[in-house]
Short mmCIF file of C-alpha atoms in Angstrom, two decimals:
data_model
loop_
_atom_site.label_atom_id
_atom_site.label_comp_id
_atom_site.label_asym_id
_atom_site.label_seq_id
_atom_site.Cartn_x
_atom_site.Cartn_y
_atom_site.Cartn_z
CA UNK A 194 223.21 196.32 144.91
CA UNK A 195 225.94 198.53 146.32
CA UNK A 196 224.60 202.93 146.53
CA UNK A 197 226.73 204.55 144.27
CA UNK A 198 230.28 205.65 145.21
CA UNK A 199 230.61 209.22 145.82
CA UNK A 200 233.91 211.97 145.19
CA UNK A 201 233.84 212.20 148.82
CA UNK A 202 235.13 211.19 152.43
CA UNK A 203 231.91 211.69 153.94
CA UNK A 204 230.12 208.45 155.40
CA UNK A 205 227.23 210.74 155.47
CA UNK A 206 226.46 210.53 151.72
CA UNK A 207 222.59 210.10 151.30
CA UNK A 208 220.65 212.92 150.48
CA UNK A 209 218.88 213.16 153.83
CA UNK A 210 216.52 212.49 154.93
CA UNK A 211 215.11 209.67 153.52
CA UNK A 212 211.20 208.61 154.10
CA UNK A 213 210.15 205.12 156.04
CA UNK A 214 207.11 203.44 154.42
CA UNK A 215 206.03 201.48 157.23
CA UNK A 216 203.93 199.22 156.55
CA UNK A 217 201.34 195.93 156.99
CA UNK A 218 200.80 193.67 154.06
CA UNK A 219 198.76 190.05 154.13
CA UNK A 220 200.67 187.04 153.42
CA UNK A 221 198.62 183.65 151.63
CA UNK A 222 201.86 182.24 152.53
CA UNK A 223 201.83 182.58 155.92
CA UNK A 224 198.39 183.30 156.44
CA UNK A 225 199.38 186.35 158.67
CA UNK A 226 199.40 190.08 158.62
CA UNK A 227 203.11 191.18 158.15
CA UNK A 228 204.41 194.38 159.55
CA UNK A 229 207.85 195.52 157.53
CA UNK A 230 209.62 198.74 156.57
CA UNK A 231 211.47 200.95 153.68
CA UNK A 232 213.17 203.91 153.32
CA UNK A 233 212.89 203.62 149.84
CA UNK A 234 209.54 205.34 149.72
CA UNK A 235 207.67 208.97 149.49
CA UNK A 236 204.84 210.88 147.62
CA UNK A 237 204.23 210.09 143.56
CA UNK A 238 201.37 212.53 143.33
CA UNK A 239 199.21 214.55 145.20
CA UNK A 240 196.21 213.64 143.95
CA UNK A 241 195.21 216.48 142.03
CA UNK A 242 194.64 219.97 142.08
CA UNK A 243 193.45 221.86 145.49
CA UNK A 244 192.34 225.07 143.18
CA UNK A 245 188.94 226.33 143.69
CA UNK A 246 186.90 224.83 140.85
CA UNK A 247 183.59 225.65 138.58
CA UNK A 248 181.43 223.92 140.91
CA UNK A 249 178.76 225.09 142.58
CA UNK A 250 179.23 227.44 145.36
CA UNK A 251 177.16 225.51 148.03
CA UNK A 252 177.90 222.10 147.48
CA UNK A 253 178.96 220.78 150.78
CA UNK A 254 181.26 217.48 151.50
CA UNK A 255 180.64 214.93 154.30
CA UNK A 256 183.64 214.26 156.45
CA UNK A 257 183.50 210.63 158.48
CA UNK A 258 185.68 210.37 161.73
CA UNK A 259 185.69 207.46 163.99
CA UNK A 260 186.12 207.50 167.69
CA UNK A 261 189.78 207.75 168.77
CA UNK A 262 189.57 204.77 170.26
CA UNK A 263 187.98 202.08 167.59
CA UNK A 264 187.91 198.37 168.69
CA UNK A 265 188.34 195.68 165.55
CA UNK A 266 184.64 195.18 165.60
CA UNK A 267 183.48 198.83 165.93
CA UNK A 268 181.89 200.58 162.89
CA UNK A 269 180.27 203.57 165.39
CA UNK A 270 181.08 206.84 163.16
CA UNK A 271 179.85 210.25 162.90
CA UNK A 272 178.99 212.57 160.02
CA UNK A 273 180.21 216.55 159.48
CA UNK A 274 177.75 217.88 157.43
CA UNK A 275 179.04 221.65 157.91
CA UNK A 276 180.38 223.43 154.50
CA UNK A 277 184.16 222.97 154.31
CA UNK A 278 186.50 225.75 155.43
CA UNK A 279 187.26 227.76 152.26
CA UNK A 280 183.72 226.85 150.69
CA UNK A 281 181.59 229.49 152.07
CA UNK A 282 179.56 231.78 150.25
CA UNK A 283 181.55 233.47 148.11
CA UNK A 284 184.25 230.53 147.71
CA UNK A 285 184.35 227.92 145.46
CA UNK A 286 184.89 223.98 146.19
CA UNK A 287 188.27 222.74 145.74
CA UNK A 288 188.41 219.34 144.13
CA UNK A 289 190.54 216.42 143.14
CA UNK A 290 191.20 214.97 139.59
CA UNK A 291 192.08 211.50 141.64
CA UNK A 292 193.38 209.45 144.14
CA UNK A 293 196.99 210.50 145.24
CA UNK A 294 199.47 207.66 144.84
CA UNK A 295 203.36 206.47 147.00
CA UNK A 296 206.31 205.18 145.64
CA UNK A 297 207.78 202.21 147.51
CA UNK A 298 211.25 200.51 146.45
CA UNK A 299 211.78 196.23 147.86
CA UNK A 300 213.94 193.62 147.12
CA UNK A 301 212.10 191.74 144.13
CA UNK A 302 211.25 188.31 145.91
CA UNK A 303 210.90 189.24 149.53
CA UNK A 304 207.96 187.68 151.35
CA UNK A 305 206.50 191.36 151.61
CA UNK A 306 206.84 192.22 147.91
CA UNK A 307 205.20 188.39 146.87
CA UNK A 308 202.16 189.42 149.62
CA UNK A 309 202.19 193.11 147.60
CA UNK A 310 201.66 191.10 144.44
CA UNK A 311 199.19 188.53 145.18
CA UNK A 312 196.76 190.59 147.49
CA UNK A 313 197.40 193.66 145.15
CA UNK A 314 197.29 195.86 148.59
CA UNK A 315 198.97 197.02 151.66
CA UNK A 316 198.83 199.31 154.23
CA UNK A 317 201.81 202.55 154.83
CA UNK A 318 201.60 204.00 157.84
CA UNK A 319 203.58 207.16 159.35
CA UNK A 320 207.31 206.81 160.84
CA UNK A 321 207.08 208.84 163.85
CA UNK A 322 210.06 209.19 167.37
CA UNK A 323 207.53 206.82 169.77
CA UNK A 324 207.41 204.07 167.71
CA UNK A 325 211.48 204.14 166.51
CA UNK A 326 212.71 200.83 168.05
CA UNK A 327 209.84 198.90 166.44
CA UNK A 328 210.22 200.80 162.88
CA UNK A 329 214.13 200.26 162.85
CA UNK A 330 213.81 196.79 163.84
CA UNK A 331 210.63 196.32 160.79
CA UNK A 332 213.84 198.04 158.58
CA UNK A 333 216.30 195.21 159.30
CA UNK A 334 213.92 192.54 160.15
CA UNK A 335 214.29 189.33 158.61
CA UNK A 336 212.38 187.28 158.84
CA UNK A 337 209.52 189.96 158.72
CA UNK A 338 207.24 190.41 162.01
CA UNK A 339 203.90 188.83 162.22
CA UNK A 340 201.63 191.36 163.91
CA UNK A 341 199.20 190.06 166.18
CA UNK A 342 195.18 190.36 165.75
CA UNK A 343 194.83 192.58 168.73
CA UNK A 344 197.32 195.29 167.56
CA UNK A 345 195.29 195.38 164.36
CA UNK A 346 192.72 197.66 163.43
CA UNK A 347 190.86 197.71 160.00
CA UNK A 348 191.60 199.91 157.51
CA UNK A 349 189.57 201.95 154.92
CA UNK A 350 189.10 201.12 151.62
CA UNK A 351 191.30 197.69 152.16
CA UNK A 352 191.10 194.15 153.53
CA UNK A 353 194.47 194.52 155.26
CA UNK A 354 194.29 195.85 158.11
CA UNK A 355 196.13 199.10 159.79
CA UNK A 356 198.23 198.97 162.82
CA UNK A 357 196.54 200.18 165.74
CA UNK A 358 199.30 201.82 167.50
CA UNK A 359 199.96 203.84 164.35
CA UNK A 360 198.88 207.82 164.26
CA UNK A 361 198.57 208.31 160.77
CA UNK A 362 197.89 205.11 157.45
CA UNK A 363 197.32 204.70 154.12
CA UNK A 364 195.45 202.34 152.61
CA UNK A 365 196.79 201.57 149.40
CA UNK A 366 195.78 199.77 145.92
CA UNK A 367 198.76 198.53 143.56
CA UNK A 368 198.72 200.57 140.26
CA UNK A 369 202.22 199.44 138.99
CA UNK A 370 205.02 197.80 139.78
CA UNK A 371 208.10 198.44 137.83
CA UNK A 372 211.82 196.88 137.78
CA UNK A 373 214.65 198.85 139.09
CA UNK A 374 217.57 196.84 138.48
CA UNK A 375 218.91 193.90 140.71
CA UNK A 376 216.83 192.33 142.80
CA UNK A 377 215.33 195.48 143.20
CA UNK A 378 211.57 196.30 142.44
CA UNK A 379 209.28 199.40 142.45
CA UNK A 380 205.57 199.35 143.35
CA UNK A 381 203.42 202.53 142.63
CA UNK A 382 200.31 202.89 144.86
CA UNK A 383 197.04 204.10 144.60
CA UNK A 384 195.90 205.87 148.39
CA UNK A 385 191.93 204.90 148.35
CA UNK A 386 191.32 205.50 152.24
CA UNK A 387 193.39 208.00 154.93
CA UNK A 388 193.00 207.17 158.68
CA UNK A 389 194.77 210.02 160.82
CA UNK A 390 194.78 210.33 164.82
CA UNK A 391 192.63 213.15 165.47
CA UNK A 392 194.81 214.80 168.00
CA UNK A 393 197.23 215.26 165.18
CA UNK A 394 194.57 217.78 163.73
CA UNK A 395 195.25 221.54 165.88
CA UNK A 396 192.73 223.68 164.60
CA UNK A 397 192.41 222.14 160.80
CA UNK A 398 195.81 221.63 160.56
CA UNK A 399 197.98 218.60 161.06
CA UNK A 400 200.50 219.49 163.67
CA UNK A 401 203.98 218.48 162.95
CA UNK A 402 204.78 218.99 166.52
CA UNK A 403 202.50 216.27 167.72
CA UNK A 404 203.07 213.81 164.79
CA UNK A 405 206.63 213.60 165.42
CA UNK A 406 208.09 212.26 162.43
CA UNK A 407 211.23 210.83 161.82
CA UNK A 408 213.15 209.32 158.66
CA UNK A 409 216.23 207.37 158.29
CA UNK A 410 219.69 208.47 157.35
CA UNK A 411 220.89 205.70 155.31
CA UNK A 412 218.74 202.47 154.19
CA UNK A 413 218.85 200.41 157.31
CA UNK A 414 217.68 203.07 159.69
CA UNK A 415 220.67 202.60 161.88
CA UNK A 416 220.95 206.33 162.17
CA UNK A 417 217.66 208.60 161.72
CA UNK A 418 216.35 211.97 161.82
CA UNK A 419 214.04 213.89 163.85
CA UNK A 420 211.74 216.29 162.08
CA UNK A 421 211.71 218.93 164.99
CA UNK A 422 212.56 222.83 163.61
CA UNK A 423 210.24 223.63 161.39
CA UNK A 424 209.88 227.05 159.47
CA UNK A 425 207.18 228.59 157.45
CA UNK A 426 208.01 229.80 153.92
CA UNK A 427 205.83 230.99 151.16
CA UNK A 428 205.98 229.92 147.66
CA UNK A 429 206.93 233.26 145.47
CA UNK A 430 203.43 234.16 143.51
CA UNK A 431 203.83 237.66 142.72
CA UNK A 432 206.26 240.30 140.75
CA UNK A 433 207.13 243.84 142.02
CA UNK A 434 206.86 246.87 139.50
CA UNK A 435 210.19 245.93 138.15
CA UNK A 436 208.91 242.63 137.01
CA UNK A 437 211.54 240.64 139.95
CA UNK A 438 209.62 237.66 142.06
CA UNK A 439 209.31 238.54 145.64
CA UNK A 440 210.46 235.45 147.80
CA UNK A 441 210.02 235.71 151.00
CA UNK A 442 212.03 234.67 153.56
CA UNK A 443 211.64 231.60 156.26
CA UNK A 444 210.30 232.06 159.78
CA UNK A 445 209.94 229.82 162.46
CA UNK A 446 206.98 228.09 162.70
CA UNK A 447 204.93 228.83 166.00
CA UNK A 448 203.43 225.98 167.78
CA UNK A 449 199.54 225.37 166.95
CA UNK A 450 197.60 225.93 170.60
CA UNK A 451 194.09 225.07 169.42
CA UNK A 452 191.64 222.41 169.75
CA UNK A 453 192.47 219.28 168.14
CA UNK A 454 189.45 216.85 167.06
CA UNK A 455 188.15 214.74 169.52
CA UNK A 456 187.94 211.68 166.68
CA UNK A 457 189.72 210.31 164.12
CA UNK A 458 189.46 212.09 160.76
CA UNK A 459 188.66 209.57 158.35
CA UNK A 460 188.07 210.05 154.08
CA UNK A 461 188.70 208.43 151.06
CA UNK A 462 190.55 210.16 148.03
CA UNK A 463 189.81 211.73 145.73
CA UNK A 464 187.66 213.57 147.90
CA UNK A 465 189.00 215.88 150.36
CA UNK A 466 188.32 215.98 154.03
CA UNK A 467 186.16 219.07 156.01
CA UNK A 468 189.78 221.00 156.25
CA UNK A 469 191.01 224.28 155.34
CA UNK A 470 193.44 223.05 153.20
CA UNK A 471 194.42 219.51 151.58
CA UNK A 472 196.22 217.71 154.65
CA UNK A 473 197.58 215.14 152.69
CA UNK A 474 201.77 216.74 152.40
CA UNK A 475 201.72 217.25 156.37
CA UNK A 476 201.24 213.38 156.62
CA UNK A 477 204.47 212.26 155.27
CA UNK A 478 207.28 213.98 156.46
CA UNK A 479 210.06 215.29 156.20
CA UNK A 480 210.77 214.80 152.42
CA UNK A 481 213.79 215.56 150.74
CA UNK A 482 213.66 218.22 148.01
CA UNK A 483 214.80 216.96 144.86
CA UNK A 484 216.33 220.36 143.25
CA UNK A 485 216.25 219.00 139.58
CA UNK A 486 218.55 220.99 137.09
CA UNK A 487 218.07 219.62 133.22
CA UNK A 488 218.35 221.24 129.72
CA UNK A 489 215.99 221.39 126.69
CA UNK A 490 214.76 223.73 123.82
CA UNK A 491 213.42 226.47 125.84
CA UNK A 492 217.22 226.39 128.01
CA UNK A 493 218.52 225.87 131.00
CA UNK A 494 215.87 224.59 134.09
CA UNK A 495 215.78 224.47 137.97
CA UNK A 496 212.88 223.23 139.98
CA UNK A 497 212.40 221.83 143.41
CA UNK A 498 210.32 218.86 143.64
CA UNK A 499 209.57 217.12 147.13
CA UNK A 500 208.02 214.48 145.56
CA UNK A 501 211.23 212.78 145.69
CA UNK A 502 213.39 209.53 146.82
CA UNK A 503 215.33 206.69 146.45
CA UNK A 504 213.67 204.31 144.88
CA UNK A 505 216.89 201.39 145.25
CA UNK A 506 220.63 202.48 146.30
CA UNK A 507 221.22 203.62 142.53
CA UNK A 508 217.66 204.81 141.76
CA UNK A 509 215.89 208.04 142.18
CA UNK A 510 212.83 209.12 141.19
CA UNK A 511 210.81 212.65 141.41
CA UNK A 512 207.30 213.08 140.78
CA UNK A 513 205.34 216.08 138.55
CA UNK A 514 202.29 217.16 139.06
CA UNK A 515 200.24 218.94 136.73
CA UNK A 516 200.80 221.53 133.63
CA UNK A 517 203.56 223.83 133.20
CA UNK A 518 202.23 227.33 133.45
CA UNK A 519 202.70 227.57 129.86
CA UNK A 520 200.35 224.78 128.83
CA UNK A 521 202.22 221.31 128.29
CA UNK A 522 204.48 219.13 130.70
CA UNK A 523 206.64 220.49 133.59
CA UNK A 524 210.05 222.02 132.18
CA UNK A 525 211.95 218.92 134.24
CA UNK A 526 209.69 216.01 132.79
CA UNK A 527 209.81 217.22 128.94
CA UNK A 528 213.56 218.23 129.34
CA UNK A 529 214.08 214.66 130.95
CA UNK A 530 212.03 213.20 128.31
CA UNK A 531 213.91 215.08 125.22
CA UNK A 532 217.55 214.52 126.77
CA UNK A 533 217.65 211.28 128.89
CA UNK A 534 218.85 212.74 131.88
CA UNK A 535 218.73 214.92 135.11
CA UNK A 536 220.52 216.11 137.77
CA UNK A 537 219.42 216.00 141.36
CA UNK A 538 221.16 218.92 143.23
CA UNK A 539 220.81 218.73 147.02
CA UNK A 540 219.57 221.98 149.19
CA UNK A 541 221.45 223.19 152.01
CA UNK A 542 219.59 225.05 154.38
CA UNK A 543 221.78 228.32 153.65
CA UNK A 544 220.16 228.04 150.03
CA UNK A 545 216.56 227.64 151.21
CA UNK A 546 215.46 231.21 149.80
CA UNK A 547 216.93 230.27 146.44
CA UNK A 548 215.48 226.86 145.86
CA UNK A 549 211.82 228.69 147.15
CA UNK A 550 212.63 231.49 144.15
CA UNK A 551 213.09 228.36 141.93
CA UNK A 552 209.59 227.31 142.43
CA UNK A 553 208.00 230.24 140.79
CA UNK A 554 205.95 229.51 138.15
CA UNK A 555 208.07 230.64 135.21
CA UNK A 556 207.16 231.31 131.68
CA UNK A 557 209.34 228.58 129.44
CA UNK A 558 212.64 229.64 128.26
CA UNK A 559 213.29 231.76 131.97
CA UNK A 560 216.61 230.18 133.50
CA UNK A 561 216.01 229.84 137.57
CA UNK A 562 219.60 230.17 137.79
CA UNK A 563 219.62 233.73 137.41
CA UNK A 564 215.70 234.51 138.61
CA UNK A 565 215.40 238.09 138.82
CA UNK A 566 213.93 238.39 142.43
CA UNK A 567 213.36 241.28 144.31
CA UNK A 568 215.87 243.01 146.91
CA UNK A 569 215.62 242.16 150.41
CA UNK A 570 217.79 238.74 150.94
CA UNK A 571 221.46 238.36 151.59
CA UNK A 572 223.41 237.51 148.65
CA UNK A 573 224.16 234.00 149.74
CA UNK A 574 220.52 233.06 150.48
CA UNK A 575 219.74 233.83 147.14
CA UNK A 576 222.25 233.93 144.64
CA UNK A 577 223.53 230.55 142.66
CA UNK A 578 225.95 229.38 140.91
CA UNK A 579 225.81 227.29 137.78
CA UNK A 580 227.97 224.61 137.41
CA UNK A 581 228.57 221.76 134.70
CA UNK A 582 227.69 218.06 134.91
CA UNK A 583 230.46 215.59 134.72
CA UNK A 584 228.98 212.82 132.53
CA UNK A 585 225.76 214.18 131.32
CA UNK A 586 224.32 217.02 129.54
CA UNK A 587 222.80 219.32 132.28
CA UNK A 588 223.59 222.15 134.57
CA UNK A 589 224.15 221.89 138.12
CA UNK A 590 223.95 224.10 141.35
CA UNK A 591 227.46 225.21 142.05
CA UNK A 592 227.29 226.27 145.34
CA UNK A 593 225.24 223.00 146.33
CA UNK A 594 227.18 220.29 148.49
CA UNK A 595 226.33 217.24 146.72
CA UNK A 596 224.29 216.24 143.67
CA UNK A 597 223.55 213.18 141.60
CA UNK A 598 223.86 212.53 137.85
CA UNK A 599 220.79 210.45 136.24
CA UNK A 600 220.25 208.96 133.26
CA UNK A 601 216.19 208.39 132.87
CA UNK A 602 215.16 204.67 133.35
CA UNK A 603 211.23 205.30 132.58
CA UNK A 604 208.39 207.80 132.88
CA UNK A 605 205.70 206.76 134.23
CA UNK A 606 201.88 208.44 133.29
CA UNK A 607 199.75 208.30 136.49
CA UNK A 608 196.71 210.18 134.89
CA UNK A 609 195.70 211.48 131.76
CA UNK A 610 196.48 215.10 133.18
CA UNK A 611 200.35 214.91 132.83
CA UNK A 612 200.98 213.56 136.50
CA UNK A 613 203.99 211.63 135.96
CA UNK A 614 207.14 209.89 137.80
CA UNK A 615 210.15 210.29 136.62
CA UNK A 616 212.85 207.29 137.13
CA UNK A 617 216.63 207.71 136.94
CA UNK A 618 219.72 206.10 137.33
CA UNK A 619 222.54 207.41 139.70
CA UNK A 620 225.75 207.09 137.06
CA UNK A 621 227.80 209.85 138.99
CA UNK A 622 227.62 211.04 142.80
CA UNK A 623 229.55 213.59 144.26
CA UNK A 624 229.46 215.93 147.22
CA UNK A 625 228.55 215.28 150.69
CA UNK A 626 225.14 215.85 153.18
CA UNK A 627 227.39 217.62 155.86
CA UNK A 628 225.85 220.47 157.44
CA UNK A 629 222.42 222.13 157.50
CA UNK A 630 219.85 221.15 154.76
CA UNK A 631 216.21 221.66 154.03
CA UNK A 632 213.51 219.56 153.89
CA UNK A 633 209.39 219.65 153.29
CA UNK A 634 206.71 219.41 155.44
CA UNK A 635 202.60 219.95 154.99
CA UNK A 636 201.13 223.32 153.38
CA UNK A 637 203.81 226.18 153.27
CA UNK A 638 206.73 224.46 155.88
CA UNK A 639 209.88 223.58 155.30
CA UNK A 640 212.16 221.52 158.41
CA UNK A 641 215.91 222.52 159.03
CA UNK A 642 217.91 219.40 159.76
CA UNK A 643 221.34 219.03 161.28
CA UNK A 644 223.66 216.85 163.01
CA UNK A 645 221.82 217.60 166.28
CA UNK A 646 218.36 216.50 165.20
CA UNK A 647 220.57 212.68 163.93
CA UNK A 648 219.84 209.48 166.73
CA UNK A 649 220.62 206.14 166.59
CA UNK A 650 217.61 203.89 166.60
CA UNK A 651 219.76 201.32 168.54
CA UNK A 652 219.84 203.28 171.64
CA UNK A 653 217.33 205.39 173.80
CA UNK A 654 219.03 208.84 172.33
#
C-alpha cells in the first residue's frame, strides 16, 4: 500500500512524529516470544475520567511496586497504603469508568499479527533514545526477532511476557481488530496491567527527561525523532469579564530535581496508581496532535485531539473521549458521523497558542476558528485562517502547512460512555512537515520538534 501522494516537494511528508508500538507477542508457531515494532500505533482512550467523583472522601487505593530489579521468578512486592495525592480530607477520589485501550496498525498475515490473534494478547512497551538500534531494527525486521528467556520479564495482567530492558509496558488484551484496506489490519487493545521503571517517577510525576522517548519520522524508522524540548501549557478553562477565553501561553518546562521511587510502580487499570495525577499520557510520547476541522448542524468545528495516528499509509484515526460539554458526542465524532468526513490539519509550533484556544470546552454552535480569546498573544500565535477543503465538505486551517482529507471508514464504540475511534481514509494530502511543529506529552506539556531534534537510527547520531 503506497502513503498517499502529497501537492508537495517535500520528502518530509508525514505528520510527525509518529508513535513506535514496540512490542513482544507469543508465537504457537514458533513456540517463542517475538519482539517486533510499528509506528502505526498511539492512545485510543484514556481510560476514563480523572474528575473527582461522589465517592467517599476517605477511601484510600493500594499502589503495588516491585523492586527495580525483578528476576523472572521473583514475586517480592510491597504495598502503599497512604491516601493518594489529591484524596485528602477535603478532596474527593478520582476514578476510572475503564481500562484505557492502543491502537496498533500490521500487515494482515504477518507472523506477529497471527500470534496477536491466536493468543488474543501482547505486550507494547515504550520507544525510548537507548534502546534505538534495537527498535529500528524490530521496525524493519523480517523475519521478526526471537527474544531470549533471560531478557524476559513477566508482565501484569498477561501470559506474555515484558522485555526486561524496557522502562515503561503495557500489557494488553485484544478488544477488536478491524480491516484497513490491503493487507493492512487494525487491532484495538485493552491496557489491563502498567509496569513503569520507577526512576522514571520524579516526585509523582513521570519525567520526560529521563524516559527519553523517541518516534519515527516515516514508517520504517529510518529517520526518528527525539522528544527533548518540552514546554508547559495550560488548557484554557476560564473567561475574562468580556466573556473571551484566556489561553495562556507556553513555557519551558523546568527539569524535575526530586526523588524518584526507589521501585517499580506497578497497577492495573481501571484503577489509578498512588499519583497526583493520572500518569498514563506521560507514558507514550510524543504524540502528534490531530487538529480535526469538520462541519455539522451546529457549524463549523476545530478541535485538537492527541489521540491520534496512522493507522496504515492511507489511514488515520483519532480517538474521543467522553461528552461534549453540551451533553451528547464530541462536535468532531457527531460531525464525522453526520457528514462522512474530516480533515486532519497539522500544528506548527508557531500556532501552538491557537490549537490550545481550540481545546476550550465550547458550547455547540461556537466556531474555534474565530474563538474570542483574551488579549495578550501576538497575532500570529493566535489568529487563524479558514480555508476550504479540496474534495470534501469541511473547513481547513489556512495558515497550517499540511493537512489531510478523510473520508470516515468506521466508528468504533469503546464504552457505553461515548469513547469512540474514529477511522478515516486519506483521499487528498497536501502541504508539507517542514519546520517547527508541536506535539503532546503527559499532564499539561506539549514538545517542540525540529530538524535538529531528527537522527538516523542507522548511525550513532
Amino acid at each position: 500500500m503506497a502513503m498517499p501522494q502529497f501537492e508537495s516537494n517535500s520528502a518530509r511528508s508525514w505528520l510527525q512524529p509518529m508513535p513506535i508500538a514496540w512490542l513482544t507477542v507469543e508465537s504457537a508457531e514458533t513456540g517463542s516470544v517475538l519482539e517486533s515494532a510499528s509506528s502505526f500505533y498511539n492512545w485510543a482512550s484514556d481510560g476514563g475520567l480523572t474528575t473527582p467523583s461522589a465517592e467517599a472522601t476517605t477511601t484510600t487505593t493500594t499502589l503495588t511496586t516491585t523492586t527495580t530489579t525483578p528476576t523472572a521468578d521473583s514475586s517480592e512486592s510491597l504495598a502503599c497504603s497512604a491516601p493518594c495525592a489529591g484524596q485528602a480530607k477535603g478532596h474527593l477520589q478520582r476514578s476510572q469508568r475503564h481500562a484505557p485501550s492502543l491502537a496498533l496498525g500490521l500487515c494482515t498475515d504477518c507472523l506477529v499479527a497471527r500470534s496477536i490473534r491466536e493468543r488474543g494478547e501482547a505486550v507494547i512497551h515504550t520507544a525510548t533514545w537507548q534502546h534505538r538500534h534495537r527498535i529500528q531494527r524490530a521496525l524493519t525486521g523480517d523475519p521478526v526477532e526471537v527474544v531470549l528467556p533471560e531478557d524476559l520479564r513477566p508482565a501484569q495482567g498477561v501470559s506474555v511476557q515484558r522485555l526486561a530492558a524496557a522502562p515503561v509496558a503495557f500489557s494488553c488484551k485484544l478488544l477488536q481488530e478491524l480491516s484497513v484496506g490491503d493487507d493492512r489490519v487494525a487491532f484495538i487493545f485493552s491496557v489491563v496491567g502498567i509496569h513503569v521503571d520507577g526512576a522514571l517517577v520524579v516526585d509523582g510525576y513521570i519525567d520526560s527527561q529521563a524516559l527519553q522517548a523517541i518516534a519515527a519520522c516515516e514508517p520504517t524508522g529510518s529517520l526518528m525523532i527525539a522528544a527533548r524540548e518540552e514546554h508547559v501549557m495550560p488548557f484554557p478553562a476560564e473567561k475574562d469579564a468580556a466573556g473571551c477565553w484566556i489561553v495562556a501561553g507556553s513555557e519551558p518546562m523546568i527539569p524535575r530535581t526530586g526523588a524518584h521511587l526507589r521501585e517499580d510502580l506497578v497497577y492495573e487499570p481501571p484503577r489509578l496508581p498512588c499519583l497526583p495525577h493520572n500518569p498514563l499520557k506521560a507514558l507514550v510520547v510524543p504524540r502528534p496532535i490531530g487538529w480535526i476541522s469538520t462541519r455539522g448542524e451546529f457549524g463549523d468545528n476545530l478541535s485538537p485531539y492527541s489521540f491520534f495516528g496512522y493507522l496504515a499509509p492511507d489511514v488515520v484515526f483519532f480517538g474521543a473521549g467522553g461528552v461534549h460539554v453540551d451533553g451528547g458526542e464530541k462536535d468532531a465524532v457527531r460531525d464525522a458521523r453526520s457528514s462522512g468526513v474530516f480533515c486532519v490539519n497539522m500544528v506548527p509550533w508557531k500556532l501552538r497558542v491557537a490549537m490550545n484556544a481550540s481545546a476550550a470546552e465550547a458550547p455547540h454552535g461556537v466556531d474555534e476558528f474565530s474563538l474570542p480569546t483574551a488579549a495578550g498573544h501576538d497575532s500570529d500565535d493566535i489568529m487563524l485562517e479558514k480555508a476550504s477543503c479540496e474534495h470534501i465538505d469541511a473547513p481547513r486551517v489556512g495558515n497550517s502547512p499540511m493537512h489531510l482529507e478523510c473520508k470516515v471508514l468506521e466508528i468504533i464504540a469503546l464504552t457505553e460512555d461515548q469513547d469512540v475511534v474514529v477511522v478515516g481514509r486519506i483521499v487528498h494530502a497536501a502541504g508539507s512537515a517542514d519546520g517547527a511543529i508541536a506535539a503532546r506529552g503527559g499532564y499539561f506539556n506539549y514538545f517542540r520538534m525540529s530538524e535538529e531534534h531528527v537522527f538516523s537510527s542507522t548511525n550513532n547520531s
